[in-house]
JSON list of C-alpha atoms in Angstrom, two decimals:
[
{"chain": "N", "resi": 1, "resn": "MET", "atom": "CA", "xyz": [4.31, -8.48, 9.06]},
{"chain": "N", "resi": 2, "resn": "GLU", "atom": "CA", "xyz": [1.05, -10.32, 9.20]},
{"chain": "N", "resi": 3, "resn": "PHE", "atom": "CA", "xyz": [-2.20, -9.40, 6.76]},
{"chain": "N", "resi": 4, "resn": "ASP", "atom": "CA", "xyz": [-5.51, -9.28, 7.75]},
{"chain": "N", "resi": 5, "resn": "TRP", "atom": "CA", "xyz": [-7.73, -9.92, 4.53]},
{"chain": "N", "resi": 6, "resn": "ILE", "atom": "CA", "xyz": [-11.30, -9.57, 6.44]},
{"chain": "N", "resi": 7, "resn": "ASP", "atom": "CA", "xyz": [-13.22, -6.29, 5.32]},
{"chain": "N", "resi": 8, "resn": "CYS", "atom": "CA", "xyz": [-11.18, -5.38, 1.82]},
{"chain": "N", "resi": 9, "resn": "HIS", "atom": "CA", "xyz": [-12.94, -3.42, -0.26]},
{"chain": "N", "resi": 10, "resn": "PHE", "atom": "CA", "xyz": [-11.26, -4.51, -3.40]},
{"chain": "N", "resi": 11, "resn": "ASP", "atom": "CA", "xyz": [-11.62, -7.19, -5.88]},
{"chain": "N", "resi": 12, "resn": "LEU", "atom": "CA", "xyz": [-8.46, -10.02, -4.70]},
{"chain": "N", "resi": 13, "resn": "LYS", "atom": "CA", "xyz": [-9.25, -12.11, -8.10]},
{"chain": "N", "resi": 14, "resn": "LYS", "atom": "CA", "xyz": [-7.40, -8.81, -9.58]},
{"chain": "N", "resi": 15, "resn": "ILE", "atom": "CA", "xyz": [-5.22, -7.83, -7.41]},
{"chain": "N", "resi": 16, "resn": "PRO", "atom": "CA", "xyz": [-3.98, -10.92, -5.62]},
{"chain": "N", "resi": 17, "resn": "PRO", "atom": "CA", "xyz": [-2.71, -10.86, -1.95]},
{"chain": "N", "resi": 18, "resn": "ARG", "atom": "CA", "xyz": [0.74, -12.08, -2.61]},
{"chain": "N", "resi": 19, "resn": "GLU", "atom": "CA", "xyz": [0.98, -9.11, -4.87]},
{"chain": "N", "resi": 20, "resn": "VAL", "atom": "CA", "xyz": [-0.35, -6.71, -1.93]},
{"chain": "N", "resi": 21, "resn": "GLU", "atom": "CA", "xyz": [2.41, -8.61, 0.15]},
{"chain": "N", "resi": 22, "resn": "GLU", "atom": "CA", "xyz": [4.97, -7.41, -2.47]},
{"chain": "N", "resi": 23, "resn": "ALA", "atom": "CA", "xyz": [4.17, -4.32, -2.81]},
{"chain": "N", "resi": 24, "resn": "PHE", "atom": "CA", "xyz": [4.63, -3.87, 0.67]},
{"chain": "N", "resi": 25, "resn": "GLU", "atom": "CA", "xyz": [7.78, -5.97, 0.68]},
{"chain": "N", "resi": 26, "resn": "ASP", "atom": "CA", "xyz": [9.39, -3.61, -1.50]},
{"chain": "N", "resi": 27, "resn": "PRO", "atom": "CA", "xyz": [12.32, -2.13, 0.24]},
{"chain": "N", "resi": 28, "resn": "PHE", "atom": "CA", "xyz": [11.61, 1.31, -2.00]},
{"chain": "N", "resi": 29, "resn": "SER", "atom": "CA", "xyz": [8.03, 1.69, -0.61]},
{"chain": "N", "resi": 30, "resn": "ILE", "atom": "CA", "xyz": [6.50, 5.05, 0.57]},
{"chain": "N", "resi": 31, "resn": "ARG", "atom": "CA", "xyz": [4.27, 4.80, 3.51]},
{"chain": "N", "resi": 32, "resn": "LEU", "atom": "CA", "xyz": [2.09, 8.07, 4.13]},
{"chain": "N", "resi": 33, "resn": "LEU", "atom": "CA", "xyz": [0.09, 9.46, 7.23]},
{"chain": "N", "resi": 34, "resn": "PRO", "atom": "CA", "xyz": [-3.06, 11.47, 5.71]},
{"chain": "N", "resi": 35, "resn": "GLU", "atom": "CA", "xyz": [-3.24, 14.90, 7.23]},
{"chain": "N", "resi": 36, "resn": "THR", "atom": "CA", "xyz": [-6.75, 14.19, 8.29]},
{"chain": "N", "resi": 37, "resn": "ASP", "atom": "CA", "xyz": [-7.57, 12.39, 11.16]},
{"chain": "N", "resi": 38, "resn": "SER", "atom": "CA", "xyz": [-10.10, 9.24, 10.68]},
{"chain": "N", "resi": 39, "resn": "SER", "atom": "CA", "xyz": [-13.43, 9.76, 12.54]},
{"chain": "N", "resi": 40, "resn": "ASP", "atom": "CA", "xyz": [-13.00, 6.73, 14.23]},
{"chain": "N", "resi": 41, "resn": "GLY", "atom": "CA", "xyz": [-10.01, 7.65, 15.79]},
{"chain": "N", "resi": 42, "resn": "GLU", "atom": "CA", "xyz": [-7.82, 5.39, 13.50]},
{"chain": "N", "resi": 43, "resn": "SER", "atom": "CA", "xyz": [-4.64, 6.58, 11.47]},
{"chain": "N", "resi": 44, "resn": "ARG", "atom": "CA", "xyz": [-5.30, 4.94, 8.01]},
{"chain": "N", "resi": 45, "resn": "TYR", "atom": "CA", "xyz": [-2.20, 5.21, 6.36]},
{"chain": "N", "resi": 46, "resn": "PHE", "atom": "CA", "xyz": [-1.47, 4.81, 2.31]},
{"chain": "N", "resi": 47, "resn": "ALA", "atom": "CA", "xyz": [1.23, 2.64, 0.61]},
{"chain": "N", "resi": 48, "resn": "LEU", "atom": "CA", "xyz": [2.84, 3.05, -2.85]},
{"chain": "N", "resi": 49, "resn": "GLY", "atom": "CA", "xyz": [4.51, -0.14, -3.45]},
{"chain": "N", "resi": 50, "resn": "LYS", "atom": "CA", "xyz": [6.02, -2.05, -6.41]},
{"chain": "N", "resi": 51, "resn": "THR", "atom": "CA", "xyz": [5.41, -6.09, -6.80]},
{"chain": "N", "resi": 52, "resn": "LEU", "atom": "CA", "xyz": [8.17, -8.57, -8.58]},
{"chain": "N", "resi": 53, "resn": "ALA", "atom": "CA", "xyz": [6.42, -8.26, -11.88]},
{"chain": "N", "resi": 54, "resn": "ASN", "atom": "CA", "xyz": [7.03, -4.46, -11.92]},
{"chain": "N", "resi": 55, "resn": "ARG", "atom": "CA", "xyz": [3.79, -3.49, -11.15]},
{"chain": "N", "resi": 56, "resn": "TYR", "atom": "CA", "xyz": [2.66, -0.46, -8.79]},
{"chain": "N", "resi": 57, "resn": "LEU", "atom": "CA", "xyz": [0.25, -0.65, -6.47]},
{"chain": "N", "resi": 58, "resn": "PHE", "atom": "CA", "xyz": [-1.56, 1.57, -4.42]},
{"chain": "N", "resi": 59, "resn": "SER", "atom": "CA", "xyz": [-3.18, 0.63, -1.08]},
{"chain": "N", "resi": 60, "resn": "ALA", "atom": "CA", "xyz": [-4.90, 2.17, 1.84]},
{"chain": "N", "resi": 61, "resn": "PHE", "atom": "CA", "xyz": [-4.57, 0.49, 5.43]},
{"chain": "N", "resi": 62, "resn": "TRP", "atom": "CA", "xyz": [-4.76, 0.60, 8.83]},
{"chain": "N", "resi": 63, "resn": "THR", "atom": "CA", "xyz": [-1.49, -1.32, 11.43]},
{"chain": "N", "resi": 64, "resn": "ASP", "atom": "CA", "xyz": [-0.61, -2.14, 14.97]},
{"chain": "N", "resi": 65, "resn": "GLY", "atom": "CA", "xyz": [2.51, -2.53, 13.93]},
{"chain": "N", "resi": 66, "resn": "LYS", "atom": "CA", "xyz": [2.50, -6.19, 13.80]},
{"chain": "N", "resi": 67, "resn": "ASN", "atom": "CA", "xyz": [-0.84, -7.08, 11.75]},
{"chain": "N", "resi": 68, "resn": "TYR", "atom": "CA", "xyz": [-1.97, -5.05, 8.53]},
{"chain": "N", "resi": 69, "resn": "ARG", "atom": "CA", "xyz": [-5.38, -4.81, 7.03]},
{"chain": "N", "resi": 70, "resn": "VAL", "atom": "CA", "xyz": [-5.66, -3.59, 3.61]},
{"chain": "N", "resi": 71, "resn": "ILE", "atom": "CA", "xyz": [-8.67, -1.72, 3.34]},
{"chain": "N", "resi": 72, "resn": "PHE", "atom": "CA", "xyz": [-8.34, -0.67, -0.39]},
{"chain": "N", "resi": 73, "resn": "CYS", "atom": "CA", "xyz": [-5.77, -1.64, -2.89]},
{"chain": "N", "resi": 74, "resn": "ARG", "atom": "CA", "xyz": [-5.32, -0.20, -6.97]},
{"chain": "N", "resi": 75, "resn": "ASP", "atom": "CA", "xyz": [-3.12, 0.49, -9.46]},
{"chain": "N", "resi": 76, "resn": "MET", "atom": "CA", "xyz": [-1.14, 3.72, -9.32]},
{"chain": "N", "resi": 77, "resn": "THR", "atom": "CA", "xyz": [-2.28, 6.16, -11.35]},
{"chain": "N", "resi": 78, "resn": "ASP", "atom": "CA", "xyz": [0.85, 7.89, -13.62]},
{"chain": "N", "resi": 79, "resn": "ASP", "atom": "CA", "xyz": [0.88, 10.63, -11.33]},
{"chain": "N", "resi": 80, "resn": "GLU", "atom": "CA", "xyz": [1.38, 8.43, -8.56]},
{"chain": "N", "resi": 81, "resn": "SER", "atom": "CA", "xyz": [4.19, 6.47, -9.96]},
{"chain": "N", "resi": 82, "resn": "SER", "atom": "CA", "xyz": [5.91, 9.44, -11.22]},
{"chain": "N", "resi": 83, "resn": "PHE", "atom": "CA", "xyz": [6.24, 10.58, -7.37]},
{"chain": "N", "resi": 84, "resn": "TYR", "atom": "CA", "xyz": [7.04, 6.89, -6.52]},
{"chain": "N", "resi": 85, "resn": "GLU", "atom": "CA", "xyz": [9.86, 6.86, -9.23]},
{"chain": "N", "resi": 86, "resn": "ARG", "atom": "CA", "xyz": [10.87, 10.21, -8.25]},
{"chain": "N", "resi": 87, "resn": "LYS", "atom": "CA", "xyz": [11.27, 10.34, -4.89]},
{"chain": "N", "resi": 88, "resn": "ASN", "atom": "CA", "xyz": [12.82, 6.98, -4.70]},
{"chain": "N", "resi": 89, "resn": "ALA", "atom": "CA", "xyz": [15.52, 8.89, -7.02]},
{"chain": "N", "resi": 90, "resn": "GLU", "atom": "CA", "xyz": [16.05, 11.54, -4.55]},
{"chain": "N", "resi": 91, "resn": "TRP", "atom": "CA", "xyz": [16.88, 8.36, -1.78]},
{"chain": "N", "resi": 92, "resn": "LEU", "atom": "CA", "xyz": [19.46, 7.28, -4.32]}
]
């Protein structure tokens, strides 16, 4: 998995690339494809994942299967982290 950090719409000092990568490597991360298509024809996905320091991150990204371009990343809201925990509890 290769990450492309060009054209990020978030502060890489507040959320370092390593933490974003950890959230993607989270074995319990959740990846979702939005119901609406992008106007430019490229699909963008959402990811919910947790870092090694237990930081919950929400990301919007594009991928071709090998390369990942994270467009936006932020801390999850309380509702999103509850959804993440609830979905992981269902799978166990």
